[in-house]
Tab-separated table of C-alpha atoms and ligand atoms in Angstrom:
chain	number	residue	atom	x	y	z
A	1	MET	CA	-25.263	-187.847	30.581
A	2	GLN	CA	-27.757	-185.817	33.343
A	3	HIS	CA	-24.923	-183.038	34.824
A	4	ARG	CA	-24.808	-182.947	38.915
A	5	ARG	CA	-26.914	-179.135	38.706
A	6	SER	CA	-29.347	-179.679	36.562
A	7	PHE	CA	-30.019	-182.713	38.388
A	8	LEU	CA	-30.677	-180.599	41.893
A	9	LYS	CA	-32.826	-178.731	40.177
A	10	LYS	CA	-35.086	-181.871	38.818
A	11	SER	CA	-35.152	-183.923	42.913
A	12	ILE	CA	-35.959	-179.816	44.386
A	13	ALA	CA	-38.463	-179.486	41.930
A	14	LEU	CA	-39.295	-183.916	42.964
A	15	THR	CA	-39.227	-182.113	46.937
A	16	THR	CA	-41.689	-179.354	46.201
A	17	ALA	CA	-44.573	-181.588	44.451
A	18	LEU	CA	-43.807	-183.647	47.373
A	19	PRO	CA	-45.189	-181.873	50.936
A	20	ILE	CA	-43.934	-184.509	53.444
A	21	PHE	CA	-40.263	-184.110	51.971
A	22	ASN	CA	-40.244	-181.554	52.211
A	23	VAL	CA	-39.038	-181.475	56.531
A	24	LEU	CA	-36.468	-183.919	55.567
A	25	LYS	CA	-33.258	-183.327	55.975
A	26	SER	CA	-30.552	-183.263	53.453
A	27	PHE	CA	-29.226	-186.160	55.757
A	28	ALA	CA	-32.405	-186.844	57.486
A	29	SER	CA	-33.032	-190.830	56.849
A	30	SER	CA	-36.626	-191.471	55.376
A	31	PRO	CA	-39.669	-190.166	56.610
A	32	ILE	CA	-42.021	-192.783	58.740
A	33	LYS	CA	-45.033	-191.524	57.781
A	34	ALA	CA	-44.686	-191.714	54.622
A	35	SER	CA	-47.338	-194.479	53.450
A	36	LYS	CA	-44.643	-197.192	51.646
A	37	PRO	CA	-43.320	-196.735	48.321
A	38	ASN	CA	-44.293	-198.777	44.656
A	39	GLY	CA	-40.383	-199.758	44.208
A	40	LEU	CA	-37.441	-198.252	45.729
A	41	ILE	CA	-34.181	-197.600	44.592
A	42	VAL	CA	-30.667	-196.773	46.737
A	43	SER	CA	-27.050	-195.971	45.199
A	44	THR	CA	-24.171	-194.860	46.275
A	45	TRP	CA	-21.420	-191.160	45.110
A	46	ASP	CA	-23.678	-189.236	42.155
A	47	ALA	CA	-22.838	-191.144	39.637
A	48	GLY	CA	-25.846	-193.300	41.100
A	49	ILE	CA	-28.395	-190.778	39.402
A	50	ARG	CA	-28.312	-192.024	36.689
A	51	ALA	CA	-27.414	-195.766	37.373
A	52	ASN	CA	-30.985	-195.667	39.344
A	53	ALA	CA	-32.619	-194.366	36.576
A	54	ALA	CA	-31.642	-197.632	34.023
A	55	ALA	CA	-32.844	-198.978	37.200
A	56	TRP	CA	-35.996	-197.726	37.833
A	57	LYS	CA	-36.873	-199.424	34.232
A	58	ILE	CA	-36.600	-202.439	35.495
A	59	ILE	CA	-39.033	-201.624	38.687
A	60	GLY	CA	-40.584	-199.134	37.535
A	61	ASN	CA	-42.321	-201.862	34.735
A	62	ASN	CA	-43.148	-204.533	37.268
A	63	GLY	CA	-39.264	-205.647	37.092
A	64	THR	CA	-37.851	-208.065	39.428
A	65	ALA	CA	-34.550	-206.521	42.344
A	66	LEU	CA	-31.732	-208.603	40.566
A	67	ASP	CA	-32.760	-207.744	36.963
A	68	ALA	CA	-32.042	-204.316	38.245
A	69	VAL	CA	-29.963	-203.985	40.743
A	70	GLU	CA	-27.849	-205.502	37.799
A	71	ALA	CA	-28.741	-203.182	34.728
A	72	GLY	CA	-27.800	-200.239	37.083
A	73	VAL	CA	-24.132	-200.632	37.748
A	74	LYS	CA	-22.910	-202.426	34.749
A	75	ILE	CA	-24.292	-198.435	33.621
A	76	THR	CA	-21.353	-197.137	35.726
A	77	GLU	CA	-19.234	-200.022	34.808
A	78	LEU	CA	-18.972	-198.252	31.748
A	79	GLU	CA	-18.212	-194.837	33.204
A	80	ASN	CA	-15.173	-193.222	32.476
A	81	ASN	CA	-15.275	-189.838	35.395
A	82	CYS	CA	-16.813	-192.922	38.119
A	83	CYS	CA	-13.564	-195.840	37.923
A	84	VAL	CA	-15.368	-198.820	38.425
A	85	GLY	CA	-14.683	-200.546	35.066
A	86	LEU	CA	-12.609	-200.823	33.028
A	87	ASN	CA	-12.165	-197.730	32.445
A	88	GLY	CA	-11.130	-197.818	36.270
A	89	ARG	CA	-7.529	-196.935	38.936
A	90	PRO	CA	-4.887	-199.830	38.476
A	91	ASP	CA	-3.160	-201.840	41.362
A	92	ARG	CA	0.507	-200.111	42.193
A	93	ASP	CA	2.346	-202.610	39.132
A	94	GLY	CA	-1.303	-201.359	36.549
A	95	PHE	CA	-3.205	-203.884	35.884
A	96	VAL	CA	-7.094	-202.829	36.231
A	97	THR	CA	-8.592	-205.570	38.360
A	98	LEU	CA	-11.878	-205.384	39.837
A	99	ASP	CA	-14.478	-206.694	43.014
A	100	ALA	CA	-18.567	-207.106	42.525
A	101	CYS	CA	-21.022	-209.049	44.123
A	102	ILE	CA	-24.323	-209.252	44.081
A	103	MET	CA	-26.583	-211.128	46.007
A	104	ASP	CA	-31.140	-211.747	46.015
A	105	ASP	CA	-33.741	-211.672	47.695
A	106	LYS	CA	-34.216	-216.055	47.782
A	107	ASN	CA	-30.684	-215.522	50.178
A	108	ARG	CA	-28.208	-216.564	46.321
A	109	CYS	CA	-25.609	-214.744	45.732
A	110	GLY	CA	-22.680	-214.149	43.519
A	111	SER	CA	-19.489	-213.088	43.178
A	112	VAL	CA	-15.944	-212.181	41.787
A	113	ALA	CA	-12.558	-210.213	42.820
A	114	MET	CA	-9.150	-209.372	40.849
A	115	LEU	CA	-11.201	-210.174	37.679
A	116	GLN	CA	-9.346	-208.616	34.706
A	117	LYS	CA	-10.170	-207.548	31.075
A	118	ILE	CA	-13.860	-208.428	31.983
A	119	LYS	CA	-16.165	-205.013	30.953
A	120	HIS	CA	-18.759	-206.207	33.576
A	121	PRO	CA	-17.825	-207.817	36.788
A	122	ILE	CA	-21.713	-208.159	38.262
A	123	SER	CA	-23.041	-209.705	34.727
A	124	VAL	CA	-19.772	-212.744	35.774
A	125	ALA	CA	-21.232	-212.349	39.544
A	126	ARG	CA	-24.273	-213.026	38.723
A	127	ALA	CA	-23.474	-215.212	36.752
A	128	VAL	CA	-21.437	-217.429	39.584
A	129	MET	CA	-24.226	-216.409	41.128
A	130	GLU	CA	-26.867	-218.882	39.065
A	131	LYS	CA	-24.499	-221.346	37.267
A	132	THR	CA	-22.312	-222.565	39.871
A	133	PRO	CA	-22.708	-224.599	43.793
A	134	HIS	CA	-20.422	-221.702	44.118
A	135	VAL	CA	-20.603	-218.532	45.254
A	136	MET	CA	-17.560	-216.252	44.656
A	137	LEU	CA	-14.888	-216.779	42.300
A	138	VAL	CA	-11.359	-215.400	41.530
A	139	GLY	CA	-8.275	-213.821	39.330
A	140	ASP	CA	-7.791	-216.164	36.405
A	141	GLY	CA	-9.959	-218.796	37.701
A	142	ALA	CA	-13.042	-216.169	37.175
A	143	PHE	CA	-11.532	-214.517	34.297
A	144	GLN	CA	-11.721	-217.806	32.308
A	145	PHE	CA	-15.185	-218.840	33.637
A	146	ALA	CA	-16.537	-215.147	32.299
A	147	ILE	CA	-14.718	-216.941	28.794
A	148	LYS	CA	-16.334	-220.338	28.643
A	149	ASN	CA	-20.246	-218.102	29.804
A	150	GLY	CA	-20.057	-215.990	26.631
A	151	PHE	CA	-17.925	-212.556	28.111
A	152	LYS	CA	-15.402	-211.215	25.935
A	153	ASN	CA	-12.362	-210.190	26.551
A	154	GLU	CA	-12.576	-205.745	26.230
A	155	TRP	CA	-9.303	-205.044	27.513
A	156	LYS	CA	-7.414	-202.303	25.483
A	157	GLY	CA	-4.304	-201.096	28.151
A	158	LEU	CA	-5.192	-197.608	30.436
A	159	SER	CA	-7.929	-195.357	29.266
A	160	LYS	CA	-6.695	-192.184	28.830
A	161	ASP	CA	-7.343	-190.808	32.343
A	162	SER	CA	-6.126	-194.102	34.297
A	163	LYS	CA	-2.668	-193.420	32.154
A	164	ILE	CA	-1.832	-189.468	33.020
A	165	GLU	CA	-3.344	-190.184	37.081
A	166	TYR	CA	-0.458	-192.804	36.790
A	167	LYS	CA	2.112	-191.546	35.612
A	168	LYS	CA	1.657	-188.695	38.240
A	169	TRP	CA	1.348	-191.399	41.259
A	170	LEU	CA	4.130	-193.421	40.376
A	171	LYS	CA	6.489	-189.907	40.805
A	172	GLU	CA	5.764	-191.317	44.412
A	173	SER	CA	3.970	-194.344	44.323
A	174	LYS	CA	2.754	-193.744	48.278
A	175	TYR	CA	-0.242	-195.463	49.160
A	176	LYS	CA	-3.563	-193.228	49.956
A	177	PRO	CA	-6.293	-192.627	49.425
A	178	ILE	CA	-7.833	-189.914	49.314
A	179	ILE	CA	-10.979	-189.361	51.101
A	180	ASN	CA	-13.625	-189.372	48.455
A	181	ILE	CA	-11.424	-189.710	45.984
A	182	GLU	CA	-12.550	-186.403	44.734
A	183	SER	CA	-8.902	-186.927	42.779
A	184	GLY	CA	-9.317	-184.978	39.350
A	185	LYS	CA	-12.724	-184.982	37.783
A	186	ARG	CA	-13.489	-188.664	38.160
A	187	ASN	CA	-13.827	-189.175	41.906
A	188	HIS	CA	-15.198	-192.242	43.240
A	189	ASP	CA	-14.975	-195.958	42.081
A	190	THR	CA	-17.388	-197.985	43.469
A	191	ILE	CA	-21.617	-197.948	43.338
A	192	GLY	CA	-23.464	-200.600	45.127
A	193	MET	CA	-27.067	-200.263	44.691
A	194	ILE	CA	-30.221	-201.441	47.324
A	195	ALA	CA	-33.737	-201.703	45.312
A	196	LEU	CA	-37.214	-202.956	46.476
A	197	ASP	CA	-39.434	-204.573	44.049
A	198	LYS	CA	-42.795	-204.070	43.619
A	199	ASP	CA	-43.755	-207.414	45.117
A	200	ASN	CA	-41.845	-206.431	47.532
A	201	ASN	CA	-38.315	-208.398	46.982
A	202	MET	CA	-35.271	-206.513	47.897
A	203	SER	CA	-31.991	-207.227	45.518
A	204	GLY	CA	-28.550	-205.957	45.895
A	205	SER	CA	-24.862	-205.516	43.369
A	206	CYS	CA	-21.640	-203.936	44.644
A	207	THR	CA	-18.738	-203.116	41.948
A	208	THR	CA	-15.450	-201.570	41.560
A	209	SER	CA	-11.589	-201.629	40.281
A	210	GLY	CA	-10.937	-200.936	44.736
A	211	MET	CA	-9.409	-198.465	46.172
A	212	ALA	CA	-6.767	-197.170	43.751
A	213	TYR	CA	-2.860	-198.251	43.660
A	214	LYS	CA	-3.429	-201.069	45.868
A	215	LEU	CA	-1.415	-204.025	46.354
A	216	HIS	CA	-1.535	-206.572	43.164
A	217	GLY	CA	-3.712	-208.945	44.803
A	218	ARG	CA	-5.963	-206.822	46.754
A	219	VAL	CA	-9.338	-207.765	47.546
A	220	GLY	CA	-12.111	-205.040	49.087
A	221	ASP	CA	-15.635	-204.997	50.458
A	222	SER	CA	-17.322	-204.635	48.062
A	223	PRO	CA	-17.452	-208.570	46.435
A	224	ILE	CA	-17.630	-210.070	49.952
A	225	ILE	CA	-20.984	-211.598	51.200
A	226	GLY	CA	-21.951	-209.628	54.467
A	227	ALA	CA	-18.685	-206.639	54.341
A	228	GLY	CA	-19.411	-205.030	51.393
A	229	LEU	CA	-23.369	-205.967	50.241
A	230	PHE	CA	-26.409	-208.049	52.236
A	231	VAL	CA	-29.501	-208.807	51.194
A	232	ASP	CA	-32.114	-210.429	54.424
A	233	ASN	CA	-35.278	-210.063	51.848
A	234	GLU	CA	-37.501	-210.648	55.913
A	235	VAL	CA	-35.427	-207.545	57.136
A	236	GLY	CA	-33.415	-205.326	54.757
A	237	ALA	CA	-29.910	-204.816	52.530
A	238	ALA	CA	-27.169	-202.416	52.453
A	239	THR	CA	-23.412	-201.077	51.288
A	240	SER	CA	-20.897	-200.182	51.427
A	241	SER	CA	-18.553	-197.173	50.126
A	242	GLY	CA	-14.418	-196.193	51.091
A	243	VAL	CA	-11.929	-198.059	53.148
A	244	GLY	CA	-12.524	-202.052	52.046
A	245	GLU	CA	-10.110	-203.206	55.089
A	246	GLU	CA	-12.949	-201.515	57.315
A	247	VAL	CA	-15.399	-202.773	56.345
A	248	ILE	CA	-14.542	-205.707	56.104
A	249	ARG	CA	-13.040	-206.701	60.046
A	250	ILE	CA	-16.843	-205.273	61.670
A	251	ALA	CA	-18.772	-207.132	58.669
A	252	GLY	CA	-20.393	-203.614	57.980
A	253	THR	CA	-23.372	-204.366	56.123
A	254	HIS	CA	-23.760	-207.770	57.370
A	255	LEU	CA	-23.566	-205.348	61.219
A	256	VAL	CA	-25.978	-202.773	59.975
A	257	VAL	CA	-28.422	-205.690	59.052
A	258	GLU	CA	-28.562	-207.750	61.779
A	259	LEU	CA	-29.009	-204.107	63.641
A	260	MET	CA	-32.408	-203.678	61.314
A	261	ARG	CA	-33.647	-207.335	62.251
A	262	ASN	CA	-33.435	-205.660	66.092
A	263	GLY	CA	-35.295	-203.041	65.597
A	264	ASP	CA	-33.234	-199.492	64.443
A	265	SER	CA	-34.291	-198.422	61.342
A	266	PRO	CA	-32.131	-197.972	57.972
A	267	TYR	CA	-30.730	-194.831	59.200
A	268	ALA	CA	-29.508	-196.026	63.244
A	269	ALA	CA	-28.096	-199.594	61.516
A	270	CYS	CA	-26.184	-198.132	58.779
A	271	LYS	CA	-24.994	-194.745	62.226
A	272	LYS	CA	-24.073	-197.905	64.869
A	273	ALA	CA	-22.167	-200.059	61.927
A	274	VAL	CA	-19.618	-196.305	61.315
A	275	GLU	CA	-19.468	-196.229	65.177
A	276	ARG	CA	-17.935	-199.553	65.263
A	277	VAL	CA	-16.009	-198.807	62.735
A	278	VAL	CA	-14.721	-195.608	64.541
A	279	GLU	CA	-14.740	-198.148	67.725
A	280	LYS	CA	-12.757	-200.834	66.038
A	281	SER	CA	-10.089	-199.645	64.090
A	282	PRO	CA	-6.621	-200.287	64.545
A	283	ASN	CA	-6.096	-197.184	61.954
A	284	ASN	CA	-6.903	-193.008	62.343
A	285	THR	CA	-9.968	-192.907	60.964
A	286	LYS	CA	-10.401	-189.186	61.204
A	287	GLU	CA	-8.307	-190.225	58.049
A	288	MET	CA	-10.581	-191.922	56.116
A	289	GLN	CA	-13.681	-192.825	54.362
A	290	VAL	CA	-16.700	-195.594	55.037
A	291	GLY	CA	-19.467	-195.097	54.189
A	292	PHE	CA	-23.422	-196.826	54.149
A	293	ILE	CA	-26.384	-197.061	53.208
A	294	ALA	CA	-30.022	-199.317	53.634
A	295	ILE	CA	-32.882	-200.088	53.435
A	296	ASN	CA	-35.413	-201.748	55.221
A	297	LYS	CA	-38.948	-203.809	54.376
A	298	LYS	CA	-41.033	-201.285	54.790
A	299	GLY	CA	-39.014	-198.960	52.395
A	300	GLN	CA	-37.058	-196.829	54.235
A	301	PHE	CA	-33.806	-195.345	53.430
A	302	GLY	CA	-31.189	-194.671	55.508
A	303	ALA	CA	-26.454	-193.701	55.376
A	304	TYR	CA	-24.061	-193.041	57.720
A	305	ALA	CA	-20.380	-191.950	56.665
A	306	LEU	CA	-16.984	-191.198	58.491
A	307	GLN	CA	-16.620	-188.401	57.117
A	308	LYS	CA	-19.075	-185.275	54.982
A	309	GLY	CA	-18.865	-186.005	51.362
A	310	PHE	CA	-20.686	-189.507	51.485
A	311	GLN	CA	-23.488	-188.642	48.588
A	312	TYR	CA	-26.458	-191.073	47.596
A	313	ALA	CA	-29.508	-191.514	45.187
A	314	VAL	CA	-33.094	-191.859	45.980
A	315	LYS	CA	-35.318	-193.647	43.091
A	316	THR	CA	-39.120	-194.299	44.340
A	317	ASP	CA	-42.070	-194.412	41.796
A	318	THR	CA	-42.585	-189.804	43.195
A	319	TYR	CA	-39.129	-189.380	44.232
A	320	GLU	CA	-35.674	-189.190	43.044
A	321	LYS	CA	-33.008	-187.098	44.979
A	322	LEU	CA	-28.692	-187.622	45.622
A	323	MET	CA	-28.845	-186.896	49.960
A	324	ASP	CA	-25.849	-185.726	51.355
A	325	SER	CA	-25.128	-188.527	54.175
A	326	ASP	CA	-24.935	-187.998	58.334
A	327	TYR	CA	-21.475	-187.671	58.697
A	328	TYR	CA	-19.483	-189.543	62.169
A	329	TYR	CA	-16.099	-186.231	62.150
A	330	LYS	CA	-18.378	-183.042	62.617
A	331	ASN	CA	-16.600	-181.027	63.917
A	332	GLN	CA	-13.465	-182.158	62.783
A	333	ARG	CA	-14.498	-181.859	59.080
A	334	GLU	CA	-16.043	-178.755	59.599
A	335	GLU	CA	-13.425	-176.803	61.010
B	1	SD4	C1	-12.175	-200.781	48.239
B	1	SD4	N1	-14.751	-200.086	48.746
B	1	SD4	O1	-11.804	-201.708	47.134
B	1	SD4	C2	-14.181	-199.813	47.675
B	1	SD4	C3	-13.550	-199.203	47.773
B	1	SD4	C4	-14.142	-197.270	47.668
B	1	SD4	O2	-15.031	-195.546	45.988
B	1	SD4	O3	-15.373	-197.614	48.128
B	1	SD4	N2	-14.113	-196.043	46.827
B	1	SD4	O4	-12.795	-201.203	49.136
């Protein structure tokens, strides 16, 4: 596994090799004047670096964005430090329940929610898309479908780290999502990835164990097309991370794509979607994180979040970098 510091060194080296990127502030959107990249992958959080590398093996070899976004996030579904798959944190009753979805350039989409015991929910979501007339399967139905389609029950109980964290949590049993989920050495519990391949087609994927210690049965934004992920091959693609309820409320990624359709850059569209969260939420948005990332058909990318700390990983044929997203609550977080 690549250490973040060594990656950052590498990205500085890459930035130096590409003068046009030197003028970028780390949270800026992609450069308007840069020529269109020959393939582009953007994904949420620092785990995105490793996921992008796996996805690039496909796009770099003229593969499809669809294959790339599945292969990329499968890497994250196996990691222990990212809490996305079966190593993730449980709900309040001790069950690890997984949500995932995928969408391609032909408006096809597939999704699973509250799926248990399966290592690669993203691949089950793809099977829903490709093998059924439906978009979404949930719970035991999703599990039975997975088993019938060759997936294995690979549940071996809570991971060592999840067990320790869960025991600690049980002492107070308070549901209080932590901004950027920076608890201990394991952080985040979601990866969203959006990609443009060399044939100029886009796809996206999103997979998560959901908010830690949620109510049993709770489903977040990540498996919901138009909330956690949306792709329109004529326009662009977007995915989200953070408190899913806030993203669902505004149909977040559909909003981002529609804003891009109306002429906004990926950065501007993500920013407006975050502002919409603040405007519409009945909750205190100062106490939570929501972040969006987006790409468009011109190969530009952008991101915006409620709070400091939202990161996203970008990969093209000549460029790779972990970016700090711009964010809404500047004064509040910097005080
Ligand atoms: C959810 N959006 O289940 C996910 C959680 C997340 O980083 O993104 N965590 O609401």
